[in-house]
RNA sequence: GGGCGGUUAGCUCAGUUGGUCAGAGCGGCUGGUUUACACCCAGUAGGUCACAGGUUCGACUCCUGUACCGCCCACCA
């Protein structure tokens, strides 16, 4: 079973993944009595390819999961994909248009288009599944979910109805961000701004001058607004009217005074367009002004524009300016004005504010039960994080989070696209809108006998709106036809339920007799695995998603969705730029990297040396560096196997019981001791989510300590039991980081009867193997050997020479190990023979604690042995430290003796001072000891 | 305008509660092919830790201010 000279990831990865999967190692058991550890995978958009962002996410989460699984927890990682409503619909429509379909929405109609999208999504999901596997993600595929699964739809409807009944969901005319391209609203958070240069016009409007970059919205303007404190316009009173000549003839305008106006900007006066501007809308609301629509939902001017009706904005603007200019109303034009255009994050279309009737979630209404009081959704989001029920890593993002939550406004959840969870609201044509609505809050309604609340009924007529968890086609009151609300819900509405809706038993989804709490109670997965332990995602969606999960989940289940939020940063190019598809030069595609360097190397390169929440730069050399590390590990293992072979030992037959300390050399004991420290550090670090630290620690242990130090030193005299034990431990500890190569190597060195590495229990540090003294002594030996070699080189001794070393009597172990390592020393220093004695080094200039090395052609050196340091220097340093410590202690005691300090300083500070003092004294004692031994 | 970060060796970045922290990787330079590994080994050079104050016996670490860089949010009629 000779291993090839270099590790070839291509040859193993897919095979190993298939083995893991078929072994059931990924599958969690809801009936297990073990403590659970759950991670919900942030569902990638089901629109196409995995990118580095996903790769980071997968690598991090896989480490969490594998580590905890090995530690003996019931680890569940739920994979899935997101329907990404707007993005997906947009992609499919674009594809259809490319195929020659002009207006897919109109030509196909709702049902057919939705079917086409579903088809596309299926293909895309298959691609993504394959890609997730390539990364080595050990997620439970048997529990894979999709945000559009029927069971998730059920959850969405349940939550919608519950919120509606709690009065949290309401419908209202509000100004929304309308994307004319996608024909839908987008939420505030999904808006991006793009800088654009546009002419900035100043027009004469009655006695005032007003400026705008958007003359096409100005047709209906009949209010001029100024700041109440603006002296320039003192003579105009709030409510004054005047007639102004305007685009299509004279209009009567009213003066409005409002503090929203910035006196310093432009002329300090503006006209408002409440229908198409959020600020104007608020002013209009405050003063109860009329609002008129100027631009249609198709982005074209309406009849109010007169002769310009039907023109798209871009065409109309210059013509309107021309007309105003002819009328002599154009005062000036600033061609260099830069303003920011709102663009949709998903569809990339320019956003036009519009007033529309939309569904909103009220974030300020105090209706959520929390610790015996009623608080609002906003307060839920604040409380859970403030009280540390949910911890955010890195901590500074808590500030960012609060800053956002504190300023949160009602959330518009309806979208006018077809792809997504449809709003579970129905309208009866026989109903009377004035009557309000019928609710489905009685479960009996599910059997088709939905009853309207009698209070909502008037003789003969009933309410028009019915909110129902299950689809209905007939009015439960009058039996008339109903039509469903055409809108769909914001993607984040369903994503907000992700941690728990994925754990609801799909088999129960059809049982409409169950309420949401029943549904949760009777789902084994939910009971076992929720709340989840950690939510790992990019910091860029902390608002979109993390905050909304906290909101939706705590509301719906009464419990938090996760205990810890771990945020990773963006992966950037070598130059620090964002990677983008439009710039393929800088793009790193994980699918190109994996065949070339291996998934393990890619994983390491994205985790080691990166801190959470910070952007990271990634480039091929970096990945290459970790590929080298993987190869180093591979070759170290090869070497271990070779040693076994030479010793005639079968590595698989070596069990840890053969590790008898008495048979170990100094070097062995030093290695075993360091290994215990490693286990401790790695375990603690991973428990605290310090993945980068731990990665570096492992890297350095394997490469510097195990390979370059121990293996080199013990060549020829290896203790097979120690070798195999150490390698096994290293493979276990490294497995979460680089699962493939470790699993592959495990096959050759695992103890008889052991299974796959993925199922191997995590080691515990053994105190009895710790021995720091031994580690220090071995250092001395190493240094001695190096000194000999340096001496030989410096003295330019060509031929092989004999060496006689006399080691100080106080360091007999050093002499012993030198003898043990004789072959190695000879080779390293190119000596023909080595004689080691213990004694008092003779000759002039020798001091206690030195070794005399005599090369048998007359040369001689003297070498310090005491921990590799010059005794005199060490003594001086210690003396100095002692003096300092005494000073500090004196200062500390003086401070504590100061009654003023003790009385006034907070108790905490005084305690800290005392503790510090104790530490200093402790240290002083140690220094004293050390001084004595010198 | 509001908020959050960064500034440490040529490059990319660590530095966990103030006292062996001045570090790692890459790159550079000098040697080297020895029972695995050239995807290697042994060495080596290098930084007033942006700047200025302050707290402290002691500051890369805490506080204040300045300069530059970056991100998020709001928003410019």
mmCIF file of C-alpha atoms in Angstrom, chain A residues 25-356:
data_model
loop_
_atom_site.group_PDB
_atom_site.id
_atom_site.type_symbol
_atom_site.label_atom_id
_atom_site.label_comp_id
_atom_site.label_asym_id
_atom_site.label_seq_id
_atom_site.Cartn_x
_atom_site.Cartn_y
_atom_site.Cartn_z
ATOM 1 C CA UNK A 25 -22.098 9.772 9.063
ATOM 2 C CA UNK A 26 -23.845 12.996 8.087
ATOM 3 C CA UNK A 27 -27.195 11.843 9.288
ATOM 4 C CA UNK A 28 -28.366 13.076 12.647
ATOM 5 C CA UNK A 29 -30.677 11.153 14.899
ATOM 6 C CA UNK A 30 -33.543 13.004 16.534
ATOM 7 C CA UNK A 31 -33.962 10.173 19.016
ATOM 8 C CA UNK A 32 -30.393 10.387 20.219
ATOM 9 C CA UNK A 33 -29.822 11.161 23.869
ATOM 10 C CA UNK A 34 -26.647 13.039 23.046
ATOM 11 C CA UNK A 35 -26.543 16.789 23.328
ATOM 12 C CA UNK A 36 -27.430 18.346 20.002
ATOM 13 C CA UNK A 37 -25.400 20.733 17.923
ATOM 14 C CA UNK A 38 -27.263 22.260 15.012
ATOM 15 C CA UNK A 39 -26.304 24.517 12.189
ATOM 16 C CA UNK A 40 -28.710 25.735 9.540
ATOM 17 C CA UNK A 41 -26.916 26.240 6.296
ATOM 18 C CA UNK A 42 -27.660 29.644 4.823
ATOM 19 C CA UNK A 43 -29.476 28.536 1.699
ATOM 20 C CA UNK A 44 -27.670 29.595 -1.459
ATOM 21 C CA UNK A 45 -29.876 31.165 -4.092
ATOM 22 C CA UNK A 46 -31.142 28.519 -6.425
ATOM 23 C CA UNK A 47 -30.051 30.529 -9.398
ATOM 24 C CA UNK A 48 -26.764 29.130 -10.449
ATOM 25 C CA UNK A 49 -23.245 28.785 -9.274
ATOM 26 C CA UNK A 50 -21.512 28.578 -5.966
ATOM 27 C CA UNK A 51 -18.888 31.233 -5.430
ATOM 28 C CA UNK A 52 -16.159 31.868 -2.874
ATOM 29 C CA UNK A 53 -18.618 33.392 -0.429
ATOM 30 C CA UNK A 54 -20.417 30.076 -0.304
ATOM 31 C CA UNK A 55 -17.128 28.241 -0.092
ATOM 32 C CA UNK A 56 -16.107 30.189 3.017
ATOM 33 C CA UNK A 57 -19.463 29.577 4.576
ATOM 34 C CA UNK A 58 -19.287 25.859 3.862
ATOM 35 C CA UNK A 59 -15.740 25.534 5.144
ATOM 36 C CA UNK A 60 -16.463 27.320 8.405
ATOM 37 C CA UNK A 61 -19.651 25.480 9.119
ATOM 38 C CA UNK A 62 -18.161 22.144 8.231
ATOM 39 C CA UNK A 63 -15.451 22.738 10.824
ATOM 40 C CA UNK A 64 -18.036 23.574 13.490
ATOM 41 C CA UNK A 65 -20.038 20.508 12.627
ATOM 42 C CA UNK A 66 -17.226 17.987 12.277
ATOM 43 C CA UNK A 67 -15.592 19.147 15.483
ATOM 44 C CA UNK A 68 -18.762 18.879 17.486
ATOM 45 C CA UNK A 69 -19.709 15.596 15.910
ATOM 46 C CA UNK A 70 -16.336 14.146 16.880
ATOM 47 C CA UNK A 71 -16.722 15.595 20.335
ATOM 48 C CA UNK A 72 -19.709 13.340 20.714
ATOM 49 C CA UNK A 73 -22.586 15.685 20.078
ATOM 50 C CA UNK A 74 -25.550 14.852 17.908
ATOM 51 C CA UNK A 75 -24.534 17.159 15.102
ATOM 52 C CA UNK A 76 -27.025 18.266 12.507
ATOM 53 C CA UNK A 77 -26.274 20.478 9.568
ATOM 54 C CA UNK A 78 -29.360 21.212 7.502
ATOM 55 C CA UNK A 79 -28.611 22.044 3.880
ATOM 56 C CA UNK A 80 -30.929 23.823 1.532
ATOM 57 C CA UNK A 81 -31.535 26.348 -1.167
ATOM 58 C CA UNK A 82 -33.426 29.590 -1.382
ATOM 59 C CA UNK A 83 -35.972 30.486 -4.025
ATOM 60 C CA UNK A 84 -34.593 34.049 -4.091
ATOM 61 C CA UNK A 85 -37.793 35.408 -5.552
ATOM 62 C CA UNK A 86 -36.789 38.509 -7.437
ATOM 63 C CA UNK A 87 -33.349 37.307 -8.472
ATOM 64 C CA UNK A 88 -34.650 34.009 -9.784
ATOM 65 C CA UNK A 89 -37.640 35.409 -11.620
ATOM 66 C CA UNK A 90 -35.387 38.026 -13.127
ATOM 67 C CA UNK A 91 -32.884 35.456 -14.367
ATOM 68 C CA UNK A 92 -35.548 33.258 -15.927
ATOM 69 C CA UNK A 93 -37.270 36.154 -17.625
ATOM 70 C CA UNK A 94 -33.968 37.319 -18.984
ATOM 71 C CA UNK A 95 -33.233 33.856 -20.330
ATOM 72 C CA UNK A 96 -36.624 33.662 -21.984
ATOM 73 C CA UNK A 97 -36.083 37.046 -23.539
ATOM 74 C CA UNK A 98 -32.772 35.884 -24.898
ATOM 75 C CA UNK A 99 -34.618 33.004 -26.487
ATOM 76 C CA UNK A 100 -36.756 35.519 -28.263
ATOM 77 C CA UNK A 101 -39.766 35.853 -26.041
ATOM 78 C CA UNK A 102 -40.593 39.515 -25.806
ATOM 79 C CA UNK A 103 -42.700 39.741 -22.716
ATOM 80 C CA UNK A 104 -42.630 36.420 -20.922
ATOM 81 C CA UNK A 105 -45.008 37.529 -18.208
ATOM 82 C CA UNK A 106 -47.706 38.507 -20.638
ATOM 83 C CA UNK A 107 -47.097 35.695 -23.083
ATOM 84 C CA UNK A 108 -46.929 32.841 -20.616
ATOM 85 C CA UNK A 109 -49.185 33.995 -17.841
ATOM 86 C CA UNK A 110 -48.709 33.330 -14.182
ATOM 87 C CA UNK A 111 -49.021 29.564 -14.048
ATOM 88 C CA UNK A 112 -46.811 28.793 -16.973
ATOM 89 C CA UNK A 113 -44.129 31.240 -15.976
ATOM 90 C CA UNK A 114 -44.034 29.877 -12.446
ATOM 91 C CA UNK A 115 -43.705 26.374 -13.925
ATOM 92 C CA UNK A 116 -40.770 27.501 -16.052
ATOM 93 C CA UNK A 117 -39.077 29.046 -13.065
ATOM 94 C CA UNK A 118 -39.623 25.915 -11.002
ATOM 95 C CA UNK A 119 -38.020 23.878 -13.755
ATOM 96 C CA UNK A 120 -35.020 26.168 -13.887
ATOM 97 C CA UNK A 121 -34.669 26.053 -10.128
ATOM 98 C CA UNK A 122 -34.644 22.254 -10.089
ATOM 99 C CA UNK A 123 -31.688 22.153 -12.433
ATOM 100 C CA UNK A 124 -29.911 24.828 -10.526
ATOM 101 C CA UNK A 125 -30.448 23.081 -7.233
ATOM 102 C CA UNK A 126 -28.875 19.935 -8.603
ATOM 103 C CA UNK A 127 -25.800 21.912 -9.602
ATOM 104 C CA UNK A 128 -25.534 23.468 -6.182
ATOM 105 C CA UNK A 129 -25.841 20.115 -4.423
ATOM 106 C CA UNK A 130 -22.883 18.860 -6.402
ATOM 107 C CA UNK A 131 -20.865 21.905 -5.567
ATOM 108 C CA UNK A 132 -21.565 21.706 -1.867
ATOM 109 C CA UNK A 133 -20.310 18.128 -1.950
ATOM 110 C CA UNK A 134 -17.121 19.224 -3.665
ATOM 111 C CA UNK A 135 -16.296 21.373 -0.679
ATOM 112 C CA UNK A 136 -16.577 18.363 1.593
ATOM 113 C CA UNK A 137 -19.557 19.707 3.502
ATOM 114 C CA UNK A 138 -20.822 17.062 5.887
ATOM 115 C CA UNK A 139 -24.431 18.146 5.876
ATOM 116 C CA UNK A 140 -27.432 15.919 6.336
ATOM 117 C CA UNK A 141 -28.773 15.499 2.835
ATOM 118 C CA UNK A 142 -31.741 13.527 4.045
ATOM 119 C CA UNK A 143 -33.007 16.731 5.579
ATOM 120 C CA UNK A 144 -32.354 19.016 2.639
ATOM 121 C CA UNK A 145 -34.929 21.756 2.359
ATOM 122 C CA UNK A 146 -35.973 24.363 -0.095
ATOM 123 C CA UNK A 147 -37.653 27.605 0.880
ATOM 124 C CA UNK A 148 -40.562 26.764 -1.423
ATOM 125 C CA UNK A 149 -41.213 23.282 -0.019
ATOM 126 C CA UNK A 150 -44.850 22.692 0.915
ATOM 127 C CA UNK A 151 -43.976 22.408 4.583
ATOM 128 C CA UNK A 152 -42.192 25.726 4.508
ATOM 129 C CA UNK A 153 -45.158 27.227 2.721
ATOM 130 C CA UNK A 154 -47.361 25.978 5.489
ATOM 131 C CA UNK A 155 -45.113 27.672 8.043
ATOM 132 C CA UNK A 156 -45.122 30.889 6.063
ATOM 133 C CA UNK A 157 -48.905 30.923 5.960
ATOM 134 C CA UNK A 158 -49.203 30.062 9.631
ATOM 135 C CA UNK A 159 -46.945 32.910 10.612
ATOM 136 C CA UNK A 160 -48.642 35.320 8.253
ATOM 137 C CA UNK A 161 -52.067 34.504 9.645
ATOM 138 C CA UNK A 162 -50.857 34.640 13.225
ATOM 139 C CA UNK A 163 -49.240 37.995 12.656
ATOM 140 C CA UNK A 164 -52.364 39.201 10.955
ATOM 141 C CA UNK A 165 -54.451 38.158 13.896
ATOM 142 C CA UNK A 166 -52.053 39.838 16.267
ATOM 143 C CA UNK A 167 -52.517 42.984 14.272
ATOM 144 C CA UNK A 168 -48.895 42.990 13.213
ATOM 145 C CA UNK A 169 -49.602 42.655 9.537
ATOM 146 C CA UNK A 170 -51.577 45.398 7.956
ATOM 147 C CA UNK A 171 -52.271 46.740 4.543
ATOM 148 C CA UNK A 172 -51.653 50.334 3.730
ATOM 149 C CA UNK A 173 -50.966 52.890 1.094
ATOM 150 C CA UNK A 174 -47.382 53.726 1.467
ATOM 151 C CA UNK A 175 -44.608 54.965 -0.655
ATOM 152 C CA UNK A 176 -42.591 52.005 -1.748
ATOM 153 C CA UNK A 177 -39.588 51.386 -3.925
ATOM 154 C CA UNK A 178 -41.032 50.343 -7.230
ATOM 155 C CA UNK A 179 -38.882 48.548 -9.740
ATOM 156 C CA UNK A 180 -40.524 49.232 -13.124
ATOM 157 C CA UNK A 181 -38.253 46.710 -14.774
ATOM 158 C CA UNK A 182 -39.238 43.815 -12.544
ATOM 159 C CA UNK A 183 -42.688 45.284 -11.918
ATOM 160 C CA UNK A 184 -42.429 44.858 -8.191
ATOM 161 C CA UNK A 185 -41.648 46.622 -4.976
ATOM 162 C CA UNK A 186 -38.327 46.125 -3.289
ATOM 163 C CA UNK A 187 -37.592 46.722 0.377
ATOM 164 C CA UNK A 188 -35.481 49.607 1.649
ATOM 165 C CA UNK A 189 -32.642 47.242 2.387
ATOM 166 C CA UNK A 190 -32.577 45.943 -1.132
ATOM 167 C CA UNK A 191 -31.798 49.330 -2.609
ATOM 168 C CA UNK A 192 -28.346 50.216 -3.819
ATOM 169 C CA UNK A 193 -27.223 53.633 -4.915
ATOM 170 C CA UNK A 194 -25.313 54.415 -8.027
ATOM 171 C CA UNK A 195 -23.653 57.746 -8.619
ATOM 172 C CA UNK A 196 -24.761 59.468 -11.739
ATOM 173 C CA UNK A 197 -24.176 62.820 -13.331
ATOM 174 C CA UNK A 198 -27.363 64.548 -14.403
ATOM 175 C CA UNK A 199 -28.271 68.118 -15.278
ATOM 176 C CA UNK A 200 -29.674 70.025 -12.328
ATOM 177 C CA UNK A 201 -32.276 72.587 -13.363
ATOM 178 C CA UNK A 202 -33.511 75.657 -11.568
ATOM 179 C CA UNK A 203 -36.954 76.879 -12.588
ATOM 180 C CA UNK A 204 -39.048 79.920 -11.800
ATOM 181 C CA UNK A 205 -42.142 78.814 -9.933
ATOM 182 C CA UNK A 206 -44.296 81.798 -9.154
ATOM 183 C CA UNK A 207 -42.229 84.058 -6.922
ATOM 184 C CA UNK A 208 -39.875 81.243 -6.039
ATOM 185 C CA UNK A 209 -37.038 79.483 -7.669
ATOM 186 C CA UNK A 210 -36.948 75.736 -7.299
ATOM 187 C CA UNK A 211 -34.328 73.237 -8.369
ATOM 188 C CA UNK A 212 -34.657 69.683 -9.541
ATOM 189 C CA UNK A 213 -32.917 66.975 -11.448
ATOM 190 C CA UNK A 214 -36.241 65.355 -12.187
ATOM 191 C CA UNK A 215 -38.467 67.842 -14.049
ATOM 192 C CA UNK A 216 -40.650 65.014 -15.300
ATOM 193 C CA UNK A 217 -42.169 64.578 -11.854
ATOM 194 C CA UNK A 218 -43.172 68.192 -11.546
ATOM 195 C CA UNK A 219 -46.489 68.252 -13.389
ATOM 196 C CA UNK A 220 -48.630 67.896 -10.333
ATOM 197 C CA UNK A 221 -46.633 70.112 -8.031
ATOM 198 C CA UNK A 222 -48.878 72.537 -6.262
ATOM 199 C CA UNK A 223 -47.167 72.926 -2.934
ATOM 200 C CA UNK A 224 -44.010 74.901 -2.294
ATOM 201 C CA UNK A 225 -42.236 74.058 0.907
ATOM 202 C CA UNK A 226 -39.761 76.079 2.941
ATOM 203 C CA UNK A 227 -38.309 76.009 6.408
ATOM 204 C CA UNK A 228 -40.389 77.905 8.990
ATOM 205 C CA UNK A 229 -37.256 79.661 10.275
ATOM 206 C CA UNK A 230 -36.046 80.833 6.896
ATOM 207 C CA UNK A 231 -36.005 84.666 7.087
ATOM 208 C CA UNK A 232 -35.816 85.003 3.332
ATOM 209 C CA UNK A 233 -39.384 83.807 3.061
ATOM 210 C CA UNK A 234 -40.814 85.458 6.149
ATOM 211 C CA UNK A 235 -43.471 87.241 4.188
ATOM 212 C CA UNK A 236 -45.010 83.989 2.992
ATOM 213 C CA UNK A 237 -47.229 82.344 5.519
ATOM 214 C CA UNK A 238 -48.122 78.690 5.768
ATOM 215 C CA UNK A 239 -51.261 78.182 3.738
ATOM 216 C CA UNK A 240 -50.826 81.204 1.454
ATOM 217 C CA UNK A 241 -51.772 80.498 -2.125
ATOM 218 C CA UNK A 242 -50.593 81.976 -5.392
ATOM 219 C CA UNK A 243 -50.897 81.246 -9.072
ATOM 220 C CA UNK A 244 -47.832 80.202 -11.001
ATOM 221 C CA UNK A 245 -47.322 79.624 -14.680
ATOM 222 C CA UNK A 246 -46.189 76.040 -15.077
ATOM 223 C CA UNK A 247 -45.540 73.324 -17.621
ATOM 224 C CA UNK A 248 -49.046 72.895 -18.897
ATOM 225 C CA UNK A 249 -50.441 76.292 -17.941
ATOM 226 C CA UNK A 250 -51.145 78.109 -14.688
ATOM 227 C CA UNK A 251 -51.533 76.244 -11.390
ATOM 228 C CA UNK A 252 -52.640 77.353 -7.972
ATOM 229 C CA UNK A 253 -49.925 76.633 -5.451
ATOM 230 C CA UNK A 254 -49.960 76.596 -1.660
ATOM 231 C CA UNK A 255 -47.135 77.584 0.682
ATOM 232 C CA UNK A 256 -46.159 74.941 3.231
ATOM 233 C CA UNK A 257 -43.694 75.467 6.062
ATOM 234 C CA UNK A 258 -41.884 72.324 7.140
ATOM 235 C CA UNK A 259 -38.703 71.659 9.097
ATOM 236 C CA UNK A 260 -37.629 68.909 6.738
ATOM 237 C CA UNK A 261 -36.274 71.551 4.399
ATOM 238 C CA UNK A 262 -32.564 72.206 4.367
ATOM 239 C CA UNK A 263 -32.262 76.014 4.246
ATOM 240 C CA UNK A 264 -28.716 75.828 3.012
ATOM 241 C CA UNK A 265 -29.496 73.712 -0.014
ATOM 242 C CA UNK A 266 -30.212 75.526 -3.258
ATOM 243 C CA UNK A 267 -32.775 78.263 -2.815
ATOM 244 C CA UNK A 268 -34.186 76.728 0.334
ATOM 245 C CA UNK A 269 -37.487 76.192 -1.417
ATOM 246 C CA UNK A 270 -38.823 73.165 -3.145
ATOM 247 C CA UNK A 271 -42.002 71.854 -4.604
ATOM 248 C CA UNK A 272 -43.051 68.394 -3.631
ATOM 249 C CA UNK A 273 -44.087 65.279 -5.463
ATOM 250 C CA UNK A 274 -45.546 63.107 -2.717
ATOM 251 C CA UNK A 275 -46.336 60.205 -4.991
ATOM 252 C CA UNK A 276 -42.792 59.745 -6.123
ATOM 253 C CA UNK A 277 -40.560 60.767 -3.275
ATOM 254 C CA UNK A 278 -40.418 59.382 0.238
ATOM 255 C CA UNK A 279 -39.479 62.668 1.882
ATOM 256 C CA UNK A 280 -42.194 64.508 0.003
ATOM 257 C CA UNK A 281 -44.608 61.789 0.978
ATOM 258 C CA UNK A 282 -43.886 62.344 4.636
ATOM 259 C CA UNK A 283 -44.320 66.085 4.290
ATOM 260 C CA UNK A 284 -47.608 65.532 2.541
ATOM 261 C CA UNK A 285 -48.738 63.131 5.268
ATOM 262 C CA UNK A 286 -47.845 65.653 7.954
ATOM 263 C CA UNK A 287 -49.855 68.421 6.375
ATOM 264 C CA UNK A 288 -52.544 66.243 4.897
ATOM 265 C CA UNK A 289 -51.829 67.306 1.337
ATOM 266 C CA UNK A 290 -53.129 65.786 -1.871
ATOM 267 C CA UNK A 291 -51.024 63.232 -3.666
ATOM 268 C CA UNK A 292 -51.123 62.597 -7.364
ATOM 269 C CA UNK A 293 -49.522 59.920 -9.448
ATOM 270 C CA UNK A 294 -47.429 61.275 -12.301
ATOM 271 C CA UNK A 295 -45.552 58.239 -13.517
ATOM 272 C CA UNK A 296 -47.211 54.942 -14.220
ATOM 273 C CA UNK A 297 -46.034 51.609 -12.918
ATOM 274 C CA UNK A 298 -44.634 50.936 -16.349
ATOM 275 C CA UNK A 299 -42.333 53.932 -15.993
ATOM 276 C CA UNK A 300 -44.289 56.093 -18.457
ATOM 277 C CA UNK A 301 -45.939 59.438 -17.852
ATOM 278 C CA UNK A 302 -49.670 59.472 -17.115
ATOM 279 C CA UNK A 303 -52.395 61.710 -18.482
ATOM 280 C CA UNK A 304 -51.587 64.477 -16.025
ATOM 281 C CA UNK A 305 -48.562 65.135 -18.219
ATOM 282 C CA UNK A 306 -50.808 66.313 -21.003
ATOM 283 C CA UNK A 307 -48.964 66.264 -24.266
ATOM 284 C CA UNK A 308 -46.183 64.167 -22.707
ATOM 285 C CA UNK A 309 -48.476 61.326 -21.729
ATOM 286 C CA UNK A 310 -47.099 57.897 -22.498
ATOM 287 C CA UNK A 311 -43.504 58.961 -22.814
ATOM 288 C CA UNK A 312 -40.850 57.101 -20.862
ATOM 289 C CA UNK A 313 -38.979 59.262 -18.358
ATOM 290 C CA UNK A 314 -35.766 59.427 -20.305
ATOM 291 C CA UNK A 315 -37.542 60.717 -23.428
ATOM 292 C CA UNK A 316 -39.782 63.145 -21.620
ATOM 293 C CA UNK A 317 -37.192 64.927 -19.519
ATOM 294 C CA UNK A 318 -35.399 66.933 -22.246
ATOM 295 C CA UNK A 319 -38.689 67.825 -23.905
ATOM 296 C CA UNK A 320 -40.154 69.163 -20.679
ATOM 297 C CA UNK A 321 -37.044 71.217 -20.014
ATOM 298 C CA UNK A 322 -37.266 72.568 -23.550
ATOM 299 C CA UNK A 323 -40.848 73.611 -23.028
ATOM 300 C CA UNK A 324 -40.121 75.361 -19.733
ATOM 301 C CA UNK A 325 -37.200 77.081 -21.358
ATOM 302 C CA UNK A 326 -39.433 78.386 -24.137
ATOM 303 C CA UNK A 327 -41.789 79.713 -21.501
ATOM 304 C CA UNK A 328 -38.850 81.545 -19.969
ATOM 305 C CA UNK A 329 -39.104 79.616 -16.750
ATOM 306 C CA UNK A 330 -35.687 77.947 -16.898
ATOM 307 C CA UNK A 331 -33.369 79.988 -14.701
ATOM 308 C CA UNK A 332 -30.216 77.944 -14.958
ATOM 309 C CA UNK A 333 -28.807 74.508 -15.588
ATOM 310 C CA UNK A 334 -25.976 72.914 -13.681
ATOM 311 C CA UNK A 335 -24.526 70.226 -15.927
ATOM 312 C CA UNK A 336 -22.107 68.862 -13.373
ATOM 313 C CA UNK A 337 -24.550 67.859 -10.741
ATOM 314 C CA UNK A 338 -23.906 64.432 -9.298
ATOM 315 C CA UNK A 339 -26.708 62.619 -7.593
ATOM 316 C CA UNK A 340 -27.399 59.073 -6.589
ATOM 317 C CA UNK A 341 -29.842 56.869 -8.349
ATOM 318 C CA UNK A 342 -31.596 54.119 -6.455
ATOM 319 C CA UNK A 343 -31.161 50.709 -8.021
ATOM 320 C CA UNK A 344 -32.662 47.374 -7.063
ATOM 321 C CA UNK A 345 -30.201 45.031 -5.351
ATOM 322 C CA UNK A 346 -31.733 42.007 -7.021
ATOM 323 C CA UNK A 347 -33.059 43.145 -10.379
ATOM 324 C CA UNK A 348 -30.604 46.015 -10.924
ATOM 325 C CA UNK A 349 -33.347 48.222 -12.368
ATOM 326 C CA UNK A 350 -33.678 51.923 -11.505
ATOM 327 C CA UNK A 351 -36.166 52.290 -8.700
ATOM 328 C CA UNK A 352 -39.067 54.707 -8.913
ATOM 329 C CA UNK A 353 -40.817 55.524 -5.665
ATOM 330 C CA UNK A 354 -44.558 54.960 -5.997
ATOM 331 C CA UNK A 355 -47.514 54.885 -3.696
ATOM 332 C CA UNK A 356 -49.016 51.433 -3.600
#
